[in-house]
Short mmCIF file of C-alpha atoms and ligand atoms in Angstrom, two decimals:
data_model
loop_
_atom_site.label_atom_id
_atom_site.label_comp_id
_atom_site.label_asym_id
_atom_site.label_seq_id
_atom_site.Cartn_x
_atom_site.Cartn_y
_atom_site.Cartn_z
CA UNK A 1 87.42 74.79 60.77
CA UNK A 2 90.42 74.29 58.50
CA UNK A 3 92.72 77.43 59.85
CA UNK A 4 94.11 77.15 63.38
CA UNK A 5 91.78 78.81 66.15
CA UNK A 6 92.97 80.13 69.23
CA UNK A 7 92.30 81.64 72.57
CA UNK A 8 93.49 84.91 73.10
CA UNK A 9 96.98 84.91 74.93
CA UNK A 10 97.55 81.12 74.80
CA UNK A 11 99.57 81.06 71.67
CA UNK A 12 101.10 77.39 71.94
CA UNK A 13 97.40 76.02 71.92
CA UNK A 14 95.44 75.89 68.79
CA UNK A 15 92.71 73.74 67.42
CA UNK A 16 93.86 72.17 63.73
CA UNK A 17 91.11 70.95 61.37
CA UNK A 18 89.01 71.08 64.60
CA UNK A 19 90.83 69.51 67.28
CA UNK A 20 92.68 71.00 69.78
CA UNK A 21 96.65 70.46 70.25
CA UNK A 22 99.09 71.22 72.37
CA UNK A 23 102.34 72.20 70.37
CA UNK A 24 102.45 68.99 67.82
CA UNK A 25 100.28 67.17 70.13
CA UNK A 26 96.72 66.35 69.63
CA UNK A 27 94.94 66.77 73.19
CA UNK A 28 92.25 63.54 72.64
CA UNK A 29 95.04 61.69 72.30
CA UNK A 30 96.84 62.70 75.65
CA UNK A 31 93.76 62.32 77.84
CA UNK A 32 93.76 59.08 75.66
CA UNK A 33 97.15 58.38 76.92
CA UNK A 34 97.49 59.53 80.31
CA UNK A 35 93.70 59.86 81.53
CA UNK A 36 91.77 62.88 82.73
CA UNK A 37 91.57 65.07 84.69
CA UNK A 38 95.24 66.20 83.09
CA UNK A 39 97.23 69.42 83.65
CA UNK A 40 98.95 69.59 80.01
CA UNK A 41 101.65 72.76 79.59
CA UNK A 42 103.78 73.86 76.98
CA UNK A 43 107.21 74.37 77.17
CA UNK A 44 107.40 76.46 74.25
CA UNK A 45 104.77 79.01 75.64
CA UNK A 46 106.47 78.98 79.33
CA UNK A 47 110.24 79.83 76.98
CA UNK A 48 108.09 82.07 74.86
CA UNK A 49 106.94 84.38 78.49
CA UNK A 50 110.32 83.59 80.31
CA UNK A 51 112.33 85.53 76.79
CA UNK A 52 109.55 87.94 76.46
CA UNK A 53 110.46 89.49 80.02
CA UNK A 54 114.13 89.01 79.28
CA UNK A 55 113.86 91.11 76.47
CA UNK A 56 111.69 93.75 77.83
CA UNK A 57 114.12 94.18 80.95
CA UNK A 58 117.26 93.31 79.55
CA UNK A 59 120.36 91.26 80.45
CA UNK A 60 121.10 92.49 84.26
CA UNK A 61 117.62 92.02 85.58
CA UNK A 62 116.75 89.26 87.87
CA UNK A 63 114.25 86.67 87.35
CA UNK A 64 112.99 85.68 89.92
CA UNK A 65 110.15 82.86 88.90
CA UNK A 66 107.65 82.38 91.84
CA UNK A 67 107.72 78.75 92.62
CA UNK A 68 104.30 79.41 94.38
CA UNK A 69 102.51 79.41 91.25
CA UNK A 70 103.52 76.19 90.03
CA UNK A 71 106.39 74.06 91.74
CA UNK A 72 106.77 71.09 90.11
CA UNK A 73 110.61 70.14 90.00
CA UNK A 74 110.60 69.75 85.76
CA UNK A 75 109.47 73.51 85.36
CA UNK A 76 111.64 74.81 88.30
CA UNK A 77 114.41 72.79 86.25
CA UNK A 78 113.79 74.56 83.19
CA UNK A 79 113.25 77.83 84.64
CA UNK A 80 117.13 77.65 86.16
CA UNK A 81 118.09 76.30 82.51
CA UNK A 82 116.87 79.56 81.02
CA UNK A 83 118.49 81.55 83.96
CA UNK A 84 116.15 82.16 86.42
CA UNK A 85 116.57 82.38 89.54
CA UNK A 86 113.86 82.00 92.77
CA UNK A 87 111.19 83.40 94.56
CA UNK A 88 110.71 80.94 97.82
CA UNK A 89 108.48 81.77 100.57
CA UNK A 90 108.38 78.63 102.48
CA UNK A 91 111.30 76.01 103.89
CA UNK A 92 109.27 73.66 101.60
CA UNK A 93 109.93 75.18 98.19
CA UNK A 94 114.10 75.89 98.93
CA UNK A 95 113.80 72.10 99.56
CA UNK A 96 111.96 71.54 95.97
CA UNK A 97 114.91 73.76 94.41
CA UNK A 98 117.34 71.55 96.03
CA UNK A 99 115.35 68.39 95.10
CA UNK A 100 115.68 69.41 91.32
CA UNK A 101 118.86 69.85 91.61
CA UNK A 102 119.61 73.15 91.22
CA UNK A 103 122.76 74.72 92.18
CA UNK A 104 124.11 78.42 92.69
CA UNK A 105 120.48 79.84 91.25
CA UNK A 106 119.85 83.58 92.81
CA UNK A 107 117.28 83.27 95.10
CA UNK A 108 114.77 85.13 97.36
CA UNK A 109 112.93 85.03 100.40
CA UNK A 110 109.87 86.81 100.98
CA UNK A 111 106.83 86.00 103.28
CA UNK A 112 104.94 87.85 106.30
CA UNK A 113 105.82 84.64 109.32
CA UNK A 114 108.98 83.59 108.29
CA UNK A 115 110.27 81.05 111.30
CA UNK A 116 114.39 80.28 112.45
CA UNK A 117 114.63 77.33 110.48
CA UNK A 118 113.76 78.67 107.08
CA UNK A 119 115.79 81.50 107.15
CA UNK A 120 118.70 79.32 108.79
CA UNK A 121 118.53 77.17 105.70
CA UNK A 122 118.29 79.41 103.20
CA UNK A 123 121.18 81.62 104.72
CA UNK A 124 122.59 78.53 104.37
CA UNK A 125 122.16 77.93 100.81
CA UNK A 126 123.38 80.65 99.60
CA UNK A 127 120.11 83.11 99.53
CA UNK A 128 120.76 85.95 97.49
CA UNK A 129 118.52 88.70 99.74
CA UNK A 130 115.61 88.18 102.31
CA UNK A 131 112.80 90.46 101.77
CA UNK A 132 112.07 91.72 105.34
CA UNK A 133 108.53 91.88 106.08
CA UNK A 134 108.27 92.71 110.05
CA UNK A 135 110.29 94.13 112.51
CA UNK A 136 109.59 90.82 114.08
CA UNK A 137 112.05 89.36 112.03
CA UNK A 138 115.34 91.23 112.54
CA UNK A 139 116.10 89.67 115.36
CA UNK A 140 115.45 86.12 114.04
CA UNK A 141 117.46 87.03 111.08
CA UNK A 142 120.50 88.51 113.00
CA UNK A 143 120.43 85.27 115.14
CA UNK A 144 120.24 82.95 111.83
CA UNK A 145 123.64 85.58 110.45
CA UNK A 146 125.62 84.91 114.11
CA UNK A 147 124.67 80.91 113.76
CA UNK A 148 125.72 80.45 110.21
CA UNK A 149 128.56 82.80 110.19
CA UNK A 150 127.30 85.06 107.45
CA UNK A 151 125.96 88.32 106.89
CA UNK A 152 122.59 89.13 106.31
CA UNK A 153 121.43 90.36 102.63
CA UNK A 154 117.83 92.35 103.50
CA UNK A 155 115.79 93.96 100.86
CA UNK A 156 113.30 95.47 103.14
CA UNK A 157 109.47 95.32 102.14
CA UNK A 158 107.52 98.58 102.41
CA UNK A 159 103.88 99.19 102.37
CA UNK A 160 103.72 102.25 100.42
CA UNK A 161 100.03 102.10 100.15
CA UNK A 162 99.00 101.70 96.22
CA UNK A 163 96.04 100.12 94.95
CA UNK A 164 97.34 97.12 92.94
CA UNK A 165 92.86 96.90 91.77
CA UNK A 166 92.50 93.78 91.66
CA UNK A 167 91.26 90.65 93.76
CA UNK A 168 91.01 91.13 97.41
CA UNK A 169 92.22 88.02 98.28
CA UNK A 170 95.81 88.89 96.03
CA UNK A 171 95.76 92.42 96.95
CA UNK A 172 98.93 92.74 99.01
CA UNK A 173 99.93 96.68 99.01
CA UNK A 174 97.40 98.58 100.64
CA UNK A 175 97.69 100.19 104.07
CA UNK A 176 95.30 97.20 105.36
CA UNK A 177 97.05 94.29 104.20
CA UNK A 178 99.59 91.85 105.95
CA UNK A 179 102.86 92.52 104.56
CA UNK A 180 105.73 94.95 104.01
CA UNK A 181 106.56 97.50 106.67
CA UNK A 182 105.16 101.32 106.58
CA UNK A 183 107.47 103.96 106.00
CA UNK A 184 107.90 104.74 110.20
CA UNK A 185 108.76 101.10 111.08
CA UNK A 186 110.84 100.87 107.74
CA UNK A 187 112.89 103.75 109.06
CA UNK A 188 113.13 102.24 112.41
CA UNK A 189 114.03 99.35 111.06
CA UNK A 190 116.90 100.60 108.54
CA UNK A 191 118.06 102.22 111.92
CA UNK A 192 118.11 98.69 113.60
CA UNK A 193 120.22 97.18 110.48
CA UNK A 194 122.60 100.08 110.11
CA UNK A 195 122.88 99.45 114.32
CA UNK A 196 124.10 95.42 113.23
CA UNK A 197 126.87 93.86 112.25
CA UNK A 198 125.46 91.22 110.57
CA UNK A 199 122.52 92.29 108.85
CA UNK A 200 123.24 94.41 105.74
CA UNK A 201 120.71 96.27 103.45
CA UNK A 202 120.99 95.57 99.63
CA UNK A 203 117.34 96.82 98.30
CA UNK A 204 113.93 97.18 98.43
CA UNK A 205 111.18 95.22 97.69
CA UNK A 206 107.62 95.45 97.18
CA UNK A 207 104.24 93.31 95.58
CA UNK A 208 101.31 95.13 95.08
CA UNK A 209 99.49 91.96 93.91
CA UNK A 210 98.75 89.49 91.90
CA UNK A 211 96.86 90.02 88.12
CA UNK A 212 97.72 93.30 87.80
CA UNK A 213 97.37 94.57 83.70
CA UNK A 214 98.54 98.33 84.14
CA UNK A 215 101.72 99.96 84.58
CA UNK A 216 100.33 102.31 86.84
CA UNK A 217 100.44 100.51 90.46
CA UNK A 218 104.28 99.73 89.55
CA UNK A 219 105.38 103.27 89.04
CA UNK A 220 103.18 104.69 91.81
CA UNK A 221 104.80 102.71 94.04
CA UNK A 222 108.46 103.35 92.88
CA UNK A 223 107.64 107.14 93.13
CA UNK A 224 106.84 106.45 96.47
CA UNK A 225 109.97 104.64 97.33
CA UNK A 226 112.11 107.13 95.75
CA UNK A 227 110.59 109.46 98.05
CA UNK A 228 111.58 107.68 100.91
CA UNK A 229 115.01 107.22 99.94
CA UNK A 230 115.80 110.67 99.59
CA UNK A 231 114.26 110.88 102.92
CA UNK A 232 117.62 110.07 105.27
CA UNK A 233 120.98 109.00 104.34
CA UNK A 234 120.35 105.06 105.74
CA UNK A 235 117.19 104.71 103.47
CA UNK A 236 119.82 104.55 100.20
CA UNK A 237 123.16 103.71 101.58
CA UNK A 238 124.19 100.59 100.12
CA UNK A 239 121.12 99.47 98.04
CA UNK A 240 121.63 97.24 94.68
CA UNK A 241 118.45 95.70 93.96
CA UNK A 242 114.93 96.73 93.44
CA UNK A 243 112.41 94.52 93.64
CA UNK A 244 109.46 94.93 92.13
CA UNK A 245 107.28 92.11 93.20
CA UNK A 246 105.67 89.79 90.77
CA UNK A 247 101.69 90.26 89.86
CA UNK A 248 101.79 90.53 85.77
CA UNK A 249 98.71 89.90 84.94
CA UNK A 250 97.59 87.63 81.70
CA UNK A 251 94.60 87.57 79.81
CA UNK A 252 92.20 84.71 80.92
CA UNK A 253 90.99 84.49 77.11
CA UNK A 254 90.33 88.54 77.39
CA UNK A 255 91.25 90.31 74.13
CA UNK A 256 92.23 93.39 76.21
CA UNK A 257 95.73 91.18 77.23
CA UNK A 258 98.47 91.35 79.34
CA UNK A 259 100.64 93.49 80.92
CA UNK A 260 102.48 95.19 78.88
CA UNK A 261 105.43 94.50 80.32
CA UNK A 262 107.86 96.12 77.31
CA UNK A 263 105.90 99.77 78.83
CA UNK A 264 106.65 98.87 82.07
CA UNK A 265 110.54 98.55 81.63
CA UNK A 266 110.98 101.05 79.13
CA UNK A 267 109.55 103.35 82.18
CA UNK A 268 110.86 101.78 84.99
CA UNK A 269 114.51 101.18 84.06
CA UNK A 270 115.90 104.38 83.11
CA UNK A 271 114.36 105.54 87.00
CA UNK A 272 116.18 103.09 88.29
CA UNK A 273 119.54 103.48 86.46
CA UNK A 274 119.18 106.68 87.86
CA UNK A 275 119.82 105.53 91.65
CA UNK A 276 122.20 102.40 90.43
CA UNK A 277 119.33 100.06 91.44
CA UNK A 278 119.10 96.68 89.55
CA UNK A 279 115.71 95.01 88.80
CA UNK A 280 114.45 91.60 90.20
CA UNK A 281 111.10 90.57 89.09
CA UNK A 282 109.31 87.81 90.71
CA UNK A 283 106.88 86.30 87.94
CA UNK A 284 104.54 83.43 88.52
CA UNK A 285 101.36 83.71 86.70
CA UNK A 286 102.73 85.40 83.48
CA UNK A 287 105.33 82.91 83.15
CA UNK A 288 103.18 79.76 83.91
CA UNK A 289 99.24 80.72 83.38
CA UNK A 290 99.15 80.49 79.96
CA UNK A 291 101.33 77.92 79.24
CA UNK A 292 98.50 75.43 81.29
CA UNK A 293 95.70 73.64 80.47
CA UNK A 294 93.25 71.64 82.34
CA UNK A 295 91.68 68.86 80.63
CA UNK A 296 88.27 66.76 81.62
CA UNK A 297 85.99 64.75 80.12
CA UNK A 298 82.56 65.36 79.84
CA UNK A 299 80.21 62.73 81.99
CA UNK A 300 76.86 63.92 81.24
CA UNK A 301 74.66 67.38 81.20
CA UNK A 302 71.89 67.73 83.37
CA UNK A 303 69.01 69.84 83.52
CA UNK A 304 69.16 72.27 85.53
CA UNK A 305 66.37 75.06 87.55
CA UNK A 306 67.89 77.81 85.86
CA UNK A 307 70.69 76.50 83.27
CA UNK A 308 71.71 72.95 82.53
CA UNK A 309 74.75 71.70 84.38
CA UNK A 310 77.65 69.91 82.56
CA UNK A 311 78.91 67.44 84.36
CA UNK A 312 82.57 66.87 83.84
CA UNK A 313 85.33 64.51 85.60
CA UNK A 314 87.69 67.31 87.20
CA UNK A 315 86.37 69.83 89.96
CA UNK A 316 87.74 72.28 92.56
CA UNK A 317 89.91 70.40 93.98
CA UNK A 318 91.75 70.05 90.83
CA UNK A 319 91.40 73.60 90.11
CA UNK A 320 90.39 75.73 93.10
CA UNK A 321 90.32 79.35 91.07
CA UNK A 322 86.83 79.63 90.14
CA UNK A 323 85.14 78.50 92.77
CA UNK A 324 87.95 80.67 95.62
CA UNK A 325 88.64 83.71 93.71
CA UNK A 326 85.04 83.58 91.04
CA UNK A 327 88.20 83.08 88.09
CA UNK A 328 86.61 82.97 84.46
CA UNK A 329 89.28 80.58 82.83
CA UNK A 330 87.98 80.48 78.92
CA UNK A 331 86.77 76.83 78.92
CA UNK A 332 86.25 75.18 75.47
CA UNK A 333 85.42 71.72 73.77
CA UNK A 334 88.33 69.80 72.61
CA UNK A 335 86.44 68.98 69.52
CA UNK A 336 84.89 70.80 67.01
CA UNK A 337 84.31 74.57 69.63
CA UNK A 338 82.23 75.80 66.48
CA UNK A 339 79.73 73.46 66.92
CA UNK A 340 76.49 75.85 67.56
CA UNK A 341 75.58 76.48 71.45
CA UNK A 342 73.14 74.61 73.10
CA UNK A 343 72.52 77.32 75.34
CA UNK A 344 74.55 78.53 78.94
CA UNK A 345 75.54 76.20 81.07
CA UNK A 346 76.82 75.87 84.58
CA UNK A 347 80.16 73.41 84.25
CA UNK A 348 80.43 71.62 87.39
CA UNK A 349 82.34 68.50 88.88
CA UNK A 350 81.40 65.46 91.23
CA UNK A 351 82.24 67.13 94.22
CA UNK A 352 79.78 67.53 97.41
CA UNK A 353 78.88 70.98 97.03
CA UNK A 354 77.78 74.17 95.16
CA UNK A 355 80.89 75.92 95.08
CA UNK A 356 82.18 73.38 93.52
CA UNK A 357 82.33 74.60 89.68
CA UNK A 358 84.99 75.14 87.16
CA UNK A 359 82.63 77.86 84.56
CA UNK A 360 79.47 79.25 85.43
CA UNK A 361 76.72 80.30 82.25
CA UNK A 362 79.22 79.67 79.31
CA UNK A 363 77.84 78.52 75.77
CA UNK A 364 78.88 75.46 74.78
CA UNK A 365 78.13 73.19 72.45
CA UNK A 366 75.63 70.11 73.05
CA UNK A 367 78.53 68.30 74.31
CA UNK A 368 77.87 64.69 74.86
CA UNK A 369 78.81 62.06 77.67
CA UNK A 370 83.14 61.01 76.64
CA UNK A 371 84.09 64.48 74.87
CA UNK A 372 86.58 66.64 76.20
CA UNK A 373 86.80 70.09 77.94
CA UNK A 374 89.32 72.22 78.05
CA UNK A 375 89.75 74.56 80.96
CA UNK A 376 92.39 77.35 79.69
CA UNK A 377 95.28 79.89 81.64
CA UNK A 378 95.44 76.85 83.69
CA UNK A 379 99.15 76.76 84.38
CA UNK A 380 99.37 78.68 87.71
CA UNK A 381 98.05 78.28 91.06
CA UNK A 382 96.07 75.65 88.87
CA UNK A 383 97.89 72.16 89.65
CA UNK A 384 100.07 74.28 92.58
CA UNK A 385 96.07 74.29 94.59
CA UNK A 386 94.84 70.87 94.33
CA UNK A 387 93.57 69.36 97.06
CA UNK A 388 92.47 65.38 98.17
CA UNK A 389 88.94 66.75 98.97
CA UNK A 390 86.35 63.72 98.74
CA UNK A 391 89.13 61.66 98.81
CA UNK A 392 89.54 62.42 94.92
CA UNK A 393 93.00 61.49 93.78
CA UNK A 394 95.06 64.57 92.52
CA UNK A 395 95.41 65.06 88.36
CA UNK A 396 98.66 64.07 86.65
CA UNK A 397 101.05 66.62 84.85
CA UNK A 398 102.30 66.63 81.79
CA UNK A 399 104.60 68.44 80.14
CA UNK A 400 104.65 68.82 75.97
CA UNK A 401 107.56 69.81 74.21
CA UNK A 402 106.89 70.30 70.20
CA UNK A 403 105.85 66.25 69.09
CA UNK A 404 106.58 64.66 72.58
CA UNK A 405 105.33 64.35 76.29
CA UNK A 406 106.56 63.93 79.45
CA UNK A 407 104.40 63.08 82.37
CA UNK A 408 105.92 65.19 84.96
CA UNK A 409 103.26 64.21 87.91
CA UNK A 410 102.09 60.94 88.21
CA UNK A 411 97.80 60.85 88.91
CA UNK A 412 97.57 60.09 92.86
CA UNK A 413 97.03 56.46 93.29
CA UNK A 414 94.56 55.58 95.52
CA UNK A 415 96.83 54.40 98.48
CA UNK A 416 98.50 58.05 98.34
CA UNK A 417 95.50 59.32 99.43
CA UNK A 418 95.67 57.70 103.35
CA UNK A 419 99.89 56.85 102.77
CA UNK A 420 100.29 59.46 105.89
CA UNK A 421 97.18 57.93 107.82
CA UNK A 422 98.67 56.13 111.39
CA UNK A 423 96.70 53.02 111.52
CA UNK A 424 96.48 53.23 115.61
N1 LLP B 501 106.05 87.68 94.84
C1 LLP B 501 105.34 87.65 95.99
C2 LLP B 501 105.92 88.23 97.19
C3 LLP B 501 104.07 87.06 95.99
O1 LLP B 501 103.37 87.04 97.12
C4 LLP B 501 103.55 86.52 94.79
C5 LLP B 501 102.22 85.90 94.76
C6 LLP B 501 104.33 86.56 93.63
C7 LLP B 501 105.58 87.16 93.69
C8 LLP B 501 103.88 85.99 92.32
O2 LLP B 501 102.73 86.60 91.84
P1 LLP B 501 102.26 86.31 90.33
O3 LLP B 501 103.32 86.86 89.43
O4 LLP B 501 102.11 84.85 90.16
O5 LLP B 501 100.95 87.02 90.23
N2 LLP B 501 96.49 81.94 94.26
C9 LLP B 501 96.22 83.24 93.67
C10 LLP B 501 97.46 84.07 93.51
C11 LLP B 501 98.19 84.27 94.82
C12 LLP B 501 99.43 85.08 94.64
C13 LLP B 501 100.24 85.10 95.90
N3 LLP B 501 101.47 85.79 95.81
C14 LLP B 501 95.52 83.04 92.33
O6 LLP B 501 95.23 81.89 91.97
O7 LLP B 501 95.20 84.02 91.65
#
């Protein structure tokens, strides 16, 4: 294998003369240097994503990246280099953006139980609009307005019912999920904020979902928006923004790709023009995903009833998707992938129970005990999910930038593990 190989969508990773790198880096010889299991991400393919949105929606548009999908403090910092701005939806995350250091970035607020002392603090610091998901909240966000002497900036959340087709766990804008408002208690609500003198509307917002690959769902739903708005004068006075939720889906190693998100704003934008409304998109997974790896070695393969297991050092703790949502993440060896298949196999970690798998019936080759795996579109909700279950300490990070690395997340030590344990 002389010519570079690569899985479909994940351009910064390629396999040279049969071994996989990273950018310049060869991936044995990370695991060599910072152990496994190892989140490895490029910062060329997260630029790459982050300028291919830019471009397709132009200048004004804001970027919104979803810390949710992966929050650690070096890629939040060099998502405000580029000019992003946020999408928080915790107290937790506003205090990662001020941990990194980042000053004056735009930033929203969505989530269905927002409490007093998030939206406090991020009225606080400066929050650009809060995406109002309940009538619930008015009157905690009103009270947050009179206690830190501002007004309110609300781009109200509606429910207008569209079928996003995807997971039902990351479904979010259908008439039976959680969030947004339906068009009655949006109107009640826009009756309630024209009533205030603090809160002020600015937009709309919505998120169909996450992993969404067609247009469609995106320009249902702003056909049904524009239908409200022309339904009463207080549905469209003073709006600015309109948010369109993040959910652009990637490939996951499918030829069939991603979102084509040029499509999407060469329809959108013009619509939008049309009622003076400015985009803000709220990307995680299509900035992030791709950019990811997950790396493990290989400990052994066992037989198995129906296919032989391959046992490898990372499970689902360190990567919850497959085994939660039944994910396919394209999983290859680090060495030599055209080796011939030695059959299906089941690839599963150490963890106490059946769920717990990373790839279930993929070929592979005979891969023996001390190679490595590669578990690809890694980058989000990968590392952003791990968990301490069976006490196993949680992967390091690393970050690759053309010929160097950074580890960006130390591997939990041991001690981290109990560190918030009272010893009574
Ligand atoms: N905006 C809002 C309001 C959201 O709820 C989400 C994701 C996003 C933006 C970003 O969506 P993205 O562009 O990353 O698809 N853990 C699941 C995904 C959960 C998504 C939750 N909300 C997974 O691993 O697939």
């Amino acid at each position: 294998m002389n010519q570079e190989t690569r899985i479909a969508g994940c351009s910064q990773f390629a396999w040279r003369d049969g071994e996989l790198h990273c950018e310049g880096l060869s991936l044995a010889n990370l695991a060599e240097q910072y152990g496994t299991p190892l989140y490895v991400y490029s910062k060329a393919a997260m630029v790459e994503r982050y300028q291919m949105l830019r471009q397709a929606f132009g200048p004004k548009a804001g970027i919104a990246y979803a810390i949710k999908s992966n929050s650690n403090l070096s890629l939040l910092r060099l998502f405000a280099e580029l000019g992003a701005g946020f999408d928080l939806v915790s107290l937790g995350e506003l205090r990662r953006i001020q941990a990194a250091g980042i000053k004056d970035a735009d930033m929203v607020f969505a989530g269905v139980a927002k409490q007093e002392q998030e939206l406090e603090a991020a009225l606080e610091a400066g929050i650009t609009f809060f995406n109002l998901e309940s009538q619930r909240e008015l009157a905690l966000l009103e009270a947050a307005g009179e206690r830190v002497g501002r007004s309110v900036p609300i781009a109200l959340r509606l429910n207008v019912d569209v079928d996003a087709e995807t997971h039902e766990y990351i479904s979010t804008g259908r008439r039976q999920d959680k969030f947004g408002l339906d068009l009655d208690s949006a109107s009640q609500a826009l009756r309630q904020i024209r009533d205030s003198k603090r809160l002020q509307l600015v937009g709309y917002h919505i998120h169909l979902g996450s992993q969404i690959r067609s247009t469609r769902p995106f320009l249902e739903a702003f056909s049904r928006v524009e239908e409200f708005m022309a339904a009463a004068p207080e549905h469209r006075e003073g709006l600015r923004y309109y948010d369109l939720g993040g959910g652009f889906g990637i490939a996951y190693g499918d030829g069939a790709g991603l979102l084509d998100v040029q499509a999407l704003a060469d329809q959108l934008l013009p619509r939008l023009e049309a009622h003076g409304l400015t985009a803000v998109l709220e990307p995680g997974r299509f900035l992030v995903g791709d950019a990811g790896i997950l790396l493990s070695r290989v400990l052994g393969r066992k037989p198995g009833g129906e296919r032989d297991f391959l046992l490898v050092d990372a499970a689902m703790n360190d990567l919850l998707r497959p085994s939660h949502y039944g994910a396919e993440h394209p999983v290859a060896a680090v060495s030599r992938p055209d080796r011939p298949p030695e059959g299906k196999v089941d690839v599963v970690g150490p963890i106490c129970e059946s769920g717990d798998f990373l790839a279930l019936g993929r070929s592979l080759p005979d891969m023996q005990e001390g190679e490595l795996l590669a578990v690809f579109s890694a980058g989000a909700y990968g590392a952003a999910m791990t968990l301490t279950y069976n006490s196993r300490p949680r992967p390091a990070e690393v970050l690759v930038d053309g010929e160097s690395s950074q580890l960006i997340r130390r591997r939990d030590s041991y001690p981290d593990l109990w560190a918030q344990e009272l010893d009574l």
